[in-house]
């Protein structure tokens, strides 16, 4: 059995005292229909595990300092006496958080002023529908660069909303990107779609495809924020947060302003980019923790 000296024990106790008071000895207040009662809960301190490296292509490993900050604020966010899990998305505190997060995205990616940053729900899979419903209406046609399972699923979903041209014949096996000179683009395509990094099939574009002015749509769920991006070359960039940004539940959409406002008539309101932009991503209740 491992023992510790009284001095060592005292140092540990003094270091953790404030955090224990905030996190593990806090007073939780809840309201019933007839009265308010304060209940004290003491939660044992969880020992931190050894550092490890995560190579999974699914949810990303978050930095410990981020998790610790979330932990320290979990019972009382920004002095509201509420958790971020409980806070109203209409509150001044959450709207400030929403605006600050949008600004951080703009700063990190150097997003031009004529683009909007949206936080939506439905993940990347939801965007497989949202993209054609918002953009294909101009001509009813779109080009898809299919290099793996994710772009194949996106193309299949888009076929419900217009005529989809796969720019080269279906590959026998995913694992390569045909030379762009061999692509057959539709001159009437309303947009060109590709997945920047096909995690399942191990295919990542090293260069941004050239579309000769046709709006380029990039699914960057698994590599957004991993390197500088020339956002001005895109019409839309989107990504499910869980792959490379943060917790699951929110999808970031970066869209050029002139591409909004042309949604198909049957587009669900919660997938209409123009409506979400108008309400600063607060049209409906967002996943506040994500």
PDB file of C-alpha atoms in Angstrom:
ATOM      1  CA  UNK A   1       0.000   0.000   0.000  1.00  0.00           C
ATOM      2  CA  UNK A   2       1.359   3.444  -0.915  1.00  0.00           C
ATOM      3  CA  UNK A   3       1.481   6.030   1.899  1.00  0.00           C
ATOM      4  CA  UNK A   4       2.027   9.793   1.825  1.00  0.00           C
ATOM      5  CA  UNK A   5       3.679  12.080   4.341  1.00  0.00           C
ATOM      6  CA  UNK A   6       1.531  14.590   6.292  1.00  0.00           C
ATOM      7  CA  UNK A   7       3.286  17.467   4.490  1.00  0.00           C
ATOM      8  CA  UNK A   8       2.594  16.010   1.062  1.00  0.00           C
ATOM      9  CA  UNK A   9      -1.003  15.334   2.051  1.00  0.00           C
ATOM     10  CA  UNK A  10      -1.369  18.935   3.243  1.00  0.00           C
ATOM     11  CA  UNK A  11      -0.017  20.328  -0.029  1.00  0.00           C
ATOM     12  CA  UNK A  12      -2.398  18.216  -2.052  1.00  0.00           C
ATOM     13  CA  UNK A  13      -5.337  19.244   0.107  1.00  0.00           C
ATOM     14  CA  UNK A  14      -4.546  22.955  -0.192  1.00  0.00           C
ATOM     15  CA  UNK A  15      -4.109  22.672  -3.946  1.00  0.00           C
ATOM     16  CA  UNK A  16      -7.436  20.930  -4.443  1.00  0.00           C
ATOM     17  CA  UNK A  17      -9.439  22.739  -1.773  1.00  0.00           C
ATOM     18  CA  UNK A  18     -10.898  25.455  -3.999  1.00  0.00           C
ATOM     19  CA  UNK A  19     -11.637  23.048  -6.840  1.00  0.00           C
ATOM     20  CA  UNK A  20     -13.255  20.626  -4.398  1.00  0.00           C
ATOM     21  CA  UNK A  21     -15.453  23.398  -3.022  1.00  0.00           C
ATOM     22  CA  UNK A  22     -16.538  24.407  -6.493  1.00  0.00           C
ATOM     23  CA  UNK A  23     -16.938  20.971  -8.032  1.00  0.00           C
ATOM     24  CA  UNK A  24     -17.396  18.401  -5.352  1.00  0.00           C
ATOM     25  CA  UNK A  25     -18.912  20.171  -2.371  1.00  0.00           C
ATOM     26  CA  UNK A  26     -21.143  22.617  -4.199  1.00  0.00           C
ATOM     27  CA  UNK A  27     -24.702  23.341  -3.140  1.00  0.00           C
ATOM     28  CA  UNK A  28     -27.236  22.301  -5.744  1.00  0.00           C
ATOM     29  CA  UNK A  29     -30.623  24.023  -5.684  1.00  0.00           C
ATOM     30  CA  UNK A  30     -33.727  22.631  -7.288  1.00  0.00           C
ATOM     31  CA  UNK A  31     -37.343  23.771  -7.244  1.00  0.00           C
ATOM     32  CA  UNK A  32     -40.369  21.572  -6.777  1.00  0.00           C
ATOM     33  CA  UNK A  33     -43.974  22.684  -7.133  1.00  0.00           C
ATOM     34  CA  UNK A  34     -44.256  23.527  -3.452  1.00  0.00           C
ATOM     35  CA  UNK A  35     -40.851  24.532  -2.143  1.00  0.00           C
ATOM     36  CA  UNK A  36     -37.151  25.031  -2.768  1.00  0.00           C
ATOM     37  CA  UNK A  37     -34.673  22.720  -1.097  1.00  0.00           C
ATOM     38  CA  UNK A  38     -30.876  22.884  -0.979  1.00  0.00           C
ATOM     39  CA  UNK A  39     -29.060  19.573  -1.194  1.00  0.00           C
ATOM     40  CA  UNK A  40     -25.326  19.123  -0.659  1.00  0.00           C
ATOM     41  CA  UNK A  41     -23.634  16.422  -2.727  1.00  0.00           C
ATOM     42  CA  UNK A  42     -20.038  15.284  -2.283  1.00  0.00           C
ATOM     43  CA  UNK A  43     -18.520  13.559  -5.276  1.00  0.00           C
ATOM     44  CA  UNK A  44     -15.194  11.691  -4.929  1.00  0.00           C
ATOM     45  CA  UNK A  45     -12.296  13.210  -6.835  1.00  0.00           C
ATOM     46  CA  UNK A  46     -11.643  11.160  -9.938  1.00  0.00           C
ATOM     47  CA  UNK A  47      -7.999  10.283 -10.455  1.00  0.00           C
ATOM     48  CA  UNK A  48      -6.631  11.390 -13.832  1.00  0.00           C
ATOM     49  CA  UNK A  49      -5.523   8.573 -16.059  1.00  0.00           C
ATOM     50  CA  UNK A  50      -2.214   8.311 -17.830  1.00  0.00           C
ATOM     51  CA  UNK A  51      -1.835  10.391 -21.004  1.00  0.00           C
ATOM     52  CA  UNK A  52      -2.628   8.567 -24.215  1.00  0.00           C
ATOM     53  CA  UNK A  53      -2.719   9.291 -27.932  1.00  0.00           C
ATOM     54  CA  UNK A  54      -5.939   8.699 -29.850  1.00  0.00           C
ATOM     55  CA  UNK A  55      -5.733   7.826 -33.540  1.00  0.00           C
ATOM     56  CA  UNK A  56      -9.432   7.032 -34.029  1.00  0.00           C
ATOM     57  CA  UNK A  57     -11.237   8.666 -36.940  1.00  0.00           C
ATOM     58  CA  UNK A  58     -14.360   9.224 -34.861  1.00  0.00           C
ATOM     59  CA  UNK A  59     -14.785  11.770 -32.045  1.00  0.00           C
ATOM     60  CA  UNK A  60     -11.608  13.734 -31.434  1.00  0.00           C
ATOM     61  CA  UNK A  61      -9.587  13.722 -28.237  1.00  0.00           C
ATOM     62  CA  UNK A  62     -10.076  17.092 -26.560  1.00  0.00           C
ATOM     63  CA  UNK A  63      -7.218  18.961 -24.858  1.00  0.00           C
ATOM     64  CA  UNK A  64      -7.215  18.427 -21.105  1.00  0.00           C
ATOM     65  CA  UNK A  65      -7.263  22.165 -20.413  1.00  0.00           C
ATOM     66  CA  UNK A  66     -10.526  22.400 -22.360  1.00  0.00           C
ATOM     67  CA  UNK A  67     -12.113  19.554 -20.402  1.00  0.00           C
ATOM     68  CA  UNK A  68     -10.882  21.012 -17.101  1.00  0.00           C
ATOM     69  CA  UNK A  69     -12.378  24.409 -17.942  1.00  0.00           C
ATOM     70  CA  UNK A  70     -15.693  22.792 -18.845  1.00  0.00           C
ATOM     71  CA  UNK A  71     -15.516  20.790 -15.612  1.00  0.00           C
ATOM     72  CA  UNK A  72     -14.836  23.837 -13.459  1.00  0.00           C
ATOM     73  CA  UNK A  73     -17.775  25.725 -14.982  1.00  0.00           C
ATOM     74  CA  UNK A  74     -20.208  22.836 -15.149  1.00  0.00           C
ATOM     75  CA  UNK A  75     -22.180  23.781 -12.031  1.00  0.00           C
ATOM     76  CA  UNK A  76     -22.026  27.545 -12.480  1.00  0.00           C
ATOM     77  CA  UNK A  77     -21.429  29.010 -15.924  1.00  0.00           C
ATOM     78  CA  UNK A  78     -20.400  32.686 -16.026  1.00  0.00           C
ATOM     79  CA  UNK A  79     -21.916  33.418 -12.630  1.00  0.00           C
ATOM     80  CA  UNK A  80     -25.409  32.372 -13.670  1.00  0.00           C
ATOM     81  CA  UNK A  81     -25.720  29.695 -10.938  1.00  0.00           C
ATOM     82  CA  UNK A  82     -26.712  27.378 -13.769  1.00  0.00           C
ATOM     83  CA  UNK A  83     -24.883  24.770 -15.763  1.00  0.00           C
ATOM     84  CA  UNK A  84     -24.251  25.329 -19.463  1.00  0.00           C
ATOM     85  CA  UNK A  85     -26.436  22.208 -19.754  1.00  0.00           C
ATOM     86  CA  UNK A  86     -29.342  24.144 -18.211  1.00  0.00           C
ATOM     87  CA  UNK A  87     -28.877  27.679 -19.446  1.00  0.00           C
ATOM     88  CA  UNK A  88     -31.391  29.323 -21.770  1.00  0.00           C
ATOM     89  CA  UNK A  89     -30.145  29.854 -25.312  1.00  0.00           C
ATOM     90  CA  UNK A  90     -31.952  33.213 -25.208  1.00  0.00           C
ATOM     91  CA  UNK A  91     -29.967  34.400 -22.196  1.00  0.00           C
ATOM     92  CA  UNK A  92     -27.407  37.168 -22.536  1.00  0.00           C
ATOM     93  CA  UNK A  93     -24.680  34.810 -21.324  1.00  0.00           C
ATOM     94  CA  UNK A  94     -25.340  32.176 -23.965  1.00  0.00           C
ATOM     95  CA  UNK A  95     -25.739  34.713 -26.766  1.00  0.00           C
ATOM     96  CA  UNK A  96     -22.368  36.164 -25.757  1.00  0.00           C
ATOM     97  CA  UNK A  97     -20.858  32.668 -25.876  1.00  0.00           C
ATOM     98  CA  UNK A  98     -22.415  32.056 -29.296  1.00  0.00           C
ATOM     99  CA  UNK A  99     -21.046  35.322 -30.701  1.00  0.00           C
ATOM    100  CA  UNK A 100     -17.599  34.722 -29.210  1.00  0.00           C
ATOM    101  CA  UNK A 101     -17.433  31.245 -30.747  1.00  0.00           C
ATOM    102  CA  UNK A 102     -18.403  32.591 -34.169  1.00  0.00           C
ATOM    103  CA  UNK A 103     -15.691  35.244 -33.895  1.00  0.00           C
ATOM    104  CA  UNK A 104     -13.074  32.666 -32.879  1.00  0.00           C
ATOM    105  CA  UNK A 105     -13.903  30.605 -35.967  1.00  0.00           C
ATOM    106  CA  UNK A 106     -13.562  33.704 -38.141  1.00  0.00           C
ATOM    107  CA  UNK A 107     -10.211  34.568 -36.588  1.00  0.00           C
ATOM    108  CA  UNK A 108      -8.755  31.046 -36.760  1.00  0.00           C
ATOM    109  CA  UNK A 109      -9.712  30.480 -40.406  1.00  0.00           C
ATOM    110  CA  UNK A 110      -9.364  34.107 -41.538  1.00  0.00           C
ATOM    111  CA  UNK A 111     -12.925  33.957 -42.889  1.00  0.00           C
ATOM    112  CA  UNK A 112     -13.753  36.855 -45.259  1.00  0.00           C
ATOM    113  CA  UNK A 113     -16.484  39.325 -44.300  1.00  0.00           C
ATOM    114  CA  UNK A 114     -18.863  38.088 -47.018  1.00  0.00           C
ATOM    115  CA  UNK A 115     -19.243  34.702 -45.331  1.00  0.00           C
ATOM    116  CA  UNK A 116     -21.522  33.622 -42.495  1.00  0.00           C
ATOM    117  CA  UNK A 117     -20.631  31.120 -39.778  1.00  0.00           C
ATOM    118  CA  UNK A 118     -23.601  28.971 -38.792  1.00  0.00           C
ATOM    119  CA  UNK A 119     -23.988  26.389 -36.043  1.00  0.00           C
ATOM    120  CA  UNK A 120     -26.524  23.764 -37.064  1.00  0.00           C
ATOM    121  CA  UNK A 121     -27.709  20.313 -36.059  1.00  0.00           C
ATOM    122  CA  UNK A 122     -27.894  17.029 -37.933  1.00  0.00           C
ATOM    123  CA  UNK A 123     -24.169  16.428 -38.349  1.00  0.00           C
ATOM    124  CA  UNK A 124     -22.420  15.988 -41.674  1.00  0.00           C
ATOM    125  CA  UNK A 125     -25.132  13.535 -42.701  1.00  0.00           C
ATOM    126  CA  UNK A 126     -27.740  16.259 -42.296  1.00  0.00           C
ATOM    127  CA  UNK A 127     -25.672  18.446 -44.600  1.00  0.00           C
ATOM    128  CA  UNK A 128     -25.890  15.762 -47.309  1.00  0.00           C
ATOM    129  CA  UNK A 129     -29.523  16.901 -47.606  1.00  0.00           C
ATOM    130  CA  UNK A 130     -29.140  20.550 -46.640  1.00  0.00           C
ATOM    131  CA  UNK A 131     -26.555  21.312 -49.324  1.00  0.00           C
ATOM    132  CA  UNK A 132     -28.672  20.308 -52.355  1.00  0.00           C
ATOM    133  CA  UNK A 133     -31.883  21.673 -50.840  1.00  0.00           C
ATOM    134  CA  UNK A 134     -30.249  25.083 -50.401  1.00  0.00           C
ATOM    135  CA  UNK A 135     -28.074  25.244 -53.522  1.00  0.00           C
ATOM    136  CA  UNK A 136     -29.260  23.013 -56.366  1.00  0.00           C
ATOM    137  CA  UNK A 137     -32.346  25.065 -57.170  1.00  0.00           C
ATOM    138  CA  UNK A 138     -30.484  27.469 -59.441  1.00  0.00           C
ATOM    139  CA  UNK A 139     -30.063  24.899 -62.238  1.00  0.00           C
ATOM    140  CA  UNK A 140     -31.295  21.619 -60.780  1.00  0.00           C
ATOM    141  CA  UNK A 141     -27.864  20.068 -61.398  1.00  0.00           C
ATOM    142  CA  UNK A 142     -24.673  19.498 -59.406  1.00  0.00           C
ATOM    143  CA  UNK A 143     -21.256  17.852 -59.810  1.00  0.00           C
ATOM    144  CA  UNK A 144     -20.009  15.365 -57.205  1.00  0.00           C
ATOM    145  CA  UNK A 145     -16.414  14.195 -56.837  1.00  0.00           C
ATOM    146  CA  UNK A 146     -16.872  10.751 -55.279  1.00  0.00           C
ATOM    147  CA  UNK A 147     -13.676   9.472 -53.664  1.00  0.00           C
ATOM    148  CA  UNK A 148     -15.021   7.387 -50.783  1.00  0.00           C
ATOM    149  CA  UNK A 149     -17.967   6.376 -48.677  1.00  0.00           C
ATOM    150  CA  UNK A 150     -18.829   9.832 -47.355  1.00  0.00           C
ATOM    151  CA  UNK A 151     -18.988  11.572 -50.710  1.00  0.00           C
ATOM    152  CA  UNK A 152     -20.838   8.547 -52.144  1.00  0.00           C
ATOM    153  CA  UNK A 153     -23.492   8.899 -49.442  1.00  0.00           C
ATOM    154  CA  UNK A 154     -23.731  12.625 -50.112  1.00  0.00           C
ATOM    155  CA  UNK A 155     -24.220  12.054 -53.849  1.00  0.00           C
ATOM    156  CA  UNK A 156     -26.898   9.434 -53.221  1.00  0.00           C
ATOM    157  CA  UNK A 157     -28.798  11.796 -50.948  1.00  0.00           C
ATOM    158  CA  UNK A 158     -28.491  14.678 -53.412  1.00  0.00           C
ATOM    159  CA  UNK A 159     -30.141  12.589 -56.138  1.00  0.00           C
ATOM    160  CA  UNK A 160     -33.425  13.105 -54.318  1.00  0.00           C
ATOM    161  CA  UNK A 161     -33.275  16.801 -55.127  1.00  0.00           C
ATOM    162  CA  UNK A 162     -31.799  17.141 -58.617  1.00  0.00           C
ATOM    163  CA  UNK A 163     -29.641  15.690 -61.377  1.00  0.00           C
ATOM    164  CA  UNK A 164     -26.257  14.608 -60.032  1.00  0.00           C
ATOM    165  CA  UNK A 165     -23.197  14.195 -62.245  1.00  0.00           C
ATOM    166  CA  UNK A 166     -20.358  12.107 -60.859  1.00  0.00           C
ATOM    167  CA  UNK A 167     -17.392  13.692 -62.580  1.00  0.00           C
ATOM    168  CA  UNK A 168     -15.714  10.355 -63.361  1.00  0.00           C
ATOM    169  CA  UNK A 169     -16.992   6.744 -63.551  1.00  0.00           C
ATOM    170  CA  UNK A 170     -17.495   4.904 -60.285  1.00  0.00           C
ATOM    171  CA  UNK A 171     -14.202   3.583 -58.985  1.00  0.00           C
ATOM    172  CA  UNK A 172     -13.739  -0.177 -58.561  1.00  0.00           C
ATOM    173  CA  UNK A 173     -12.058   0.525 -55.262  1.00  0.00           C
ATOM    174  CA  UNK A 174     -11.615   3.708 -53.277  1.00  0.00           C
ATOM    175  CA  UNK A 175      -8.079   4.763 -52.490  1.00  0.00           C
ATOM    176  CA  UNK A 176      -7.103   7.289 -55.131  1.00  0.00           C
ATOM    177  CA  UNK A 177      -8.196  10.553 -56.706  1.00  0.00           C
ATOM    178  CA  UNK A 178      -8.291  10.521 -60.528  1.00  0.00           C
ATOM    179  CA  UNK A 179      -6.392  13.350 -62.196  1.00  0.00           C
ATOM    180  CA  UNK A 180      -8.568  16.436 -62.504  1.00  0.00           C
ATOM    181  CA  UNK A 181      -7.895  16.542 -66.239  1.00  0.00           C
ATOM    182  CA  UNK A 182     -10.022  13.402 -66.575  1.00  0.00           C
ATOM    183  CA  UNK A 183     -13.043  14.842 -64.800  1.00  0.00           C
ATOM    184  CA  UNK A 184     -16.132  15.629 -66.861  1.00  0.00           C
ATOM    185  CA  UNK A 185     -17.820  18.612 -65.300  1.00  0.00           C
ATOM    186  CA  UNK A 186     -21.384  19.656 -66.073  1.00  0.00           C
ATOM    187  CA  UNK A 187     -21.299  23.257 -67.363  1.00  0.00           C
ATOM    188  CA  UNK A 188     -24.743  23.806 -65.821  1.00  0.00           C
ATOM    189  CA  UNK A 189     -23.838  22.533 -62.354  1.00  0.00           C
ATOM    190  CA  UNK A 190     -25.021  24.799 -59.557  1.00  0.00           C
ATOM    191  CA  UNK A 191     -22.127  23.622 -57.392  1.00  0.00           C
ATOM    192  CA  UNK A 192     -19.271  21.109 -57.128  1.00  0.00           C
ATOM    193  CA  UNK A 193     -19.153  18.896 -54.044  1.00  0.00           C
ATOM    194  CA  UNK A 194     -16.267  16.943 -52.522  1.00  0.00           C
ATOM    195  CA  UNK A 195     -15.129  15.425 -49.226  1.00  0.00           C
ATOM    196  CA  UNK A 196     -11.708  16.825 -48.353  1.00  0.00           C
ATOM    197  CA  UNK A 197     -10.738  13.822 -46.227  1.00  0.00           C
ATOM    198  CA  UNK A 198     -12.377  10.406 -46.603  1.00  0.00           C
ATOM    199  CA  UNK A 199     -11.562   8.881 -43.219  1.00  0.00           C
ATOM    200  CA  UNK A 200     -12.994   5.435 -43.972  1.00  0.00           C
ATOM    201  CA  UNK A 201     -11.073   4.974 -47.224  1.00  0.00           C
ATOM    202  CA  UNK A 202      -7.911   6.911 -46.408  1.00  0.00           C
ATOM    203  CA  UNK A 203      -8.175   9.493 -49.186  1.00  0.00           C
ATOM    204  CA  UNK A 204      -7.339  13.137 -48.508  1.00  0.00           C
ATOM    205  CA  UNK A 205      -7.111  15.943 -51.057  1.00  0.00           C
ATOM    206  CA  UNK A 206      -3.826  17.820 -50.887  1.00  0.00           C
ATOM    207  CA  UNK A 207      -5.036  20.531 -53.240  1.00  0.00           C
ATOM    208  CA  UNK A 208      -8.331  22.384 -53.519  1.00  0.00           C
ATOM    209  CA  UNK A 209     -10.188  21.304 -56.690  1.00  0.00           C
ATOM    210  CA  UNK A 210     -10.439  23.909 -59.442  1.00  0.00           C
ATOM    211  CA  UNK A 211     -14.058  24.621 -60.402  1.00  0.00           C
ATOM    212  CA  UNK A 212     -13.655  27.650 -62.698  1.00  0.00           C
ATOM    213  CA  UNK A 213     -16.004  29.819 -60.712  1.00  0.00           C
ATOM    214  CA  UNK A 214     -18.650  27.234 -59.835  1.00  0.00           C
ATOM    215  CA  UNK A 215     -19.294  27.281 -56.056  1.00  0.00           C
ATOM    216  CA  UNK A 216     -17.217  24.592 -54.352  1.00  0.00           C
ATOM    217  CA  UNK A 217     -18.694  22.723 -51.395  1.00  0.00           C
ATOM    218  CA  UNK A 218     -16.242  21.065 -49.022  1.00  0.00           C
ATOM    219  CA  UNK A 219     -17.049  18.468 -46.378  1.00  0.00           C
ATOM    220  CA  UNK A 220     -14.157  19.093 -43.984  1.00  0.00           C
ATOM    221  CA  UNK A 221     -15.523  17.281 -40.949  1.00  0.00           C
ATOM    222  CA  UNK A 222     -12.266  15.449 -40.233  1.00  0.00           C
ATOM    223  CA  UNK A 223      -9.618  18.027 -41.155  1.00  0.00           C
ATOM    224  CA  UNK A 224     -11.081  21.484 -40.574  1.00  0.00           C
ATOM    225  CA  UNK A 225      -8.867  23.634 -38.312  1.00  0.00           C
ATOM    226  CA  UNK A 226      -5.939  21.278 -38.903  1.00  0.00           C
ATOM    227  CA  UNK A 227      -4.282  23.640 -41.382  1.00  0.00           C
ATOM    228  CA  UNK A 228      -4.841  27.050 -43.006  1.00  0.00           C
ATOM    229  CA  UNK A 229      -7.707  27.122 -45.555  1.00  0.00           C
ATOM    230  CA  UNK A 230      -8.315  29.681 -48.280  1.00  0.00           C
ATOM    231  CA  UNK A 231     -12.003  30.060 -47.485  1.00  0.00           C
ATOM    232  CA  UNK A 232     -12.496  32.427 -50.430  1.00  0.00           C
ATOM    233  CA  UNK A 233     -12.142  29.459 -52.812  1.00  0.00           C
ATOM    234  CA  UNK A 234     -15.279  27.854 -51.381  1.00  0.00           C
ATOM    235  CA  UNK A 235     -18.977  28.484 -51.554  1.00  0.00           C
ATOM    236  CA  UNK A 236     -19.647  26.360 -48.466  1.00  0.00           C
ATOM    237  CA  UNK A 237     -17.451  24.528 -45.954  1.00  0.00           C
ATOM    238  CA  UNK A 238     -19.056  22.326 -43.341  1.00  0.00           C
ATOM    239  CA  UNK A 239     -17.994  19.887 -40.676  1.00  0.00           C
ATOM    240  CA  UNK A 240     -19.444  17.886 -37.826  1.00  0.00           C
ATOM    241  CA  UNK A 241     -17.739  19.250 -34.716  1.00  0.00           C
ATOM    242  CA  UNK A 242     -17.026  15.863 -33.158  1.00  0.00           C
ATOM    243  CA  UNK A 243     -14.372  14.900 -35.696  1.00  0.00           C
ATOM    244  CA  UNK A 244     -11.964  17.789 -35.260  1.00  0.00           C
ATOM    245  CA  UNK A 245     -13.446  20.605 -33.200  1.00  0.00           C
ATOM    246  CA  UNK A 246     -15.232  19.556 -30.026  1.00  0.00           C
ATOM    247  CA  UNK A 247     -18.098  17.509 -28.608  1.00  0.00           C
ATOM    248  CA  UNK A 248     -20.722  15.991 -30.874  1.00  0.00           C
ATOM    249  CA  UNK A 249     -24.035  17.748 -31.412  1.00  0.00           C
ATOM    250  CA  UNK A 250     -23.195  20.785 -33.534  1.00  0.00           C
ATOM    251  CA  UNK A 251     -22.226  21.222 -37.185  1.00  0.00           C
ATOM    252  CA  UNK A 252     -20.291  24.265 -38.350  1.00  0.00           C
ATOM    253  CA  UNK A 253     -21.296  25.723 -41.730  1.00  0.00           C
ATOM    254  CA  UNK A 254     -19.297  28.492 -43.400  1.00  0.00           C
ATOM    255  CA  UNK A 255     -21.281  29.877 -46.326  1.00  0.00           C
ATOM    256  CA  UNK A 256     -20.794  32.717 -48.791  1.00  0.00           C
ATOM    257  CA  UNK A 257     -23.637  35.155 -48.310  1.00  0.00           C
ATOM    258  CA  UNK A 258     -24.745  35.297 -51.958  1.00  0.00           C
ATOM    259  CA  UNK A 259     -25.519  31.571 -51.910  1.00  0.00           C
ATOM    260  CA  UNK A 260     -28.266  31.906 -49.316  1.00  0.00           C
ATOM    261  CA  UNK A 261     -31.928  32.560 -49.976  1.00  0.00           C
ATOM    262  CA  UNK A 262     -32.519  30.054 -52.794  1.00  0.00           C
ATOM    263  CA  UNK A 263     -33.684  27.008 -50.848  1.00  0.00           C
ATOM    264  CA  UNK A 264     -36.107  24.592 -52.464  1.00  0.00           C
ATOM    265  CA  UNK A 265     -39.706  25.158 -51.362  1.00  0.00           C
ATOM    266  CA  UNK A 266     -39.852  21.969 -49.294  1.00  0.00           C
ATOM    267  CA  UNK A 267     -36.615  22.602 -47.383  1.00  0.00           C
ATOM    268  CA  UNK A 268     -37.216  22.157 -43.633  1.00  0.00           C
ATOM    269  CA  UNK A 269     -36.910  25.459 -41.830  1.00  0.00           C
ATOM    270  CA  UNK A 270     -34.143  24.145 -39.564  1.00  0.00           C
ATOM    271  CA  UNK A 271     -32.037  23.299 -42.632  1.00  0.00           C
ATOM    272  CA  UNK A 272     -32.561  26.605 -44.452  1.00  0.00           C
ATOM    273  CA  UNK A 273     -29.231  28.428 -44.327  1.00  0.00           C
ATOM    274  CA  UNK A 274     -30.819  31.873 -44.772  1.00  0.00           C
ATOM    275  CA  UNK A 275     -33.188  31.405 -41.835  1.00  0.00           C
ATOM    276  CA  UNK A 276     -30.453  30.056 -39.563  1.00  0.00           C
ATOM    277  CA  UNK A 277     -28.181  32.963 -40.534  1.00  0.00           C
ATOM    278  CA  UNK A 278     -30.917  35.530 -39.912  1.00  0.00           C
ATOM    279  CA  UNK A 279     -31.321  34.290 -36.341  1.00  0.00           C
ATOM    280  CA  UNK A 280     -27.565  33.976 -35.742  1.00  0.00           C
ATOM    281  CA  UNK A 281     -27.862  30.186 -35.333  1.00  0.00           C
ATOM    282  CA  UNK A 282     -30.440  30.582 -32.554  1.00  0.00           C
ATOM    283  CA  UNK A 283     -33.615  29.898 -34.572  1.00  0.00           C
ATOM    284  CA  UNK A 284     -34.279  26.859 -32.382  1.00  0.00           C
ATOM    285  CA  UNK A 285     -32.685  25.534 -29.213  1.00  0.00           C
ATOM    286  CA  UNK A 286     -29.047  24.651 -29.990  1.00  0.00           C
ATOM    287  CA  UNK A 287     -26.990  21.970 -28.234  1.00  0.00           C
ATOM    288  CA  UNK A 288     -25.683  24.455 -25.684  1.00  0.00           C
ATOM    289  CA  UNK A 289     -22.869  22.294 -24.344  1.00  0.00           C
ATOM    290  CA  UNK A 290     -21.508  21.484 -27.804  1.00  0.00           C
TER     291      UNK A 290
END
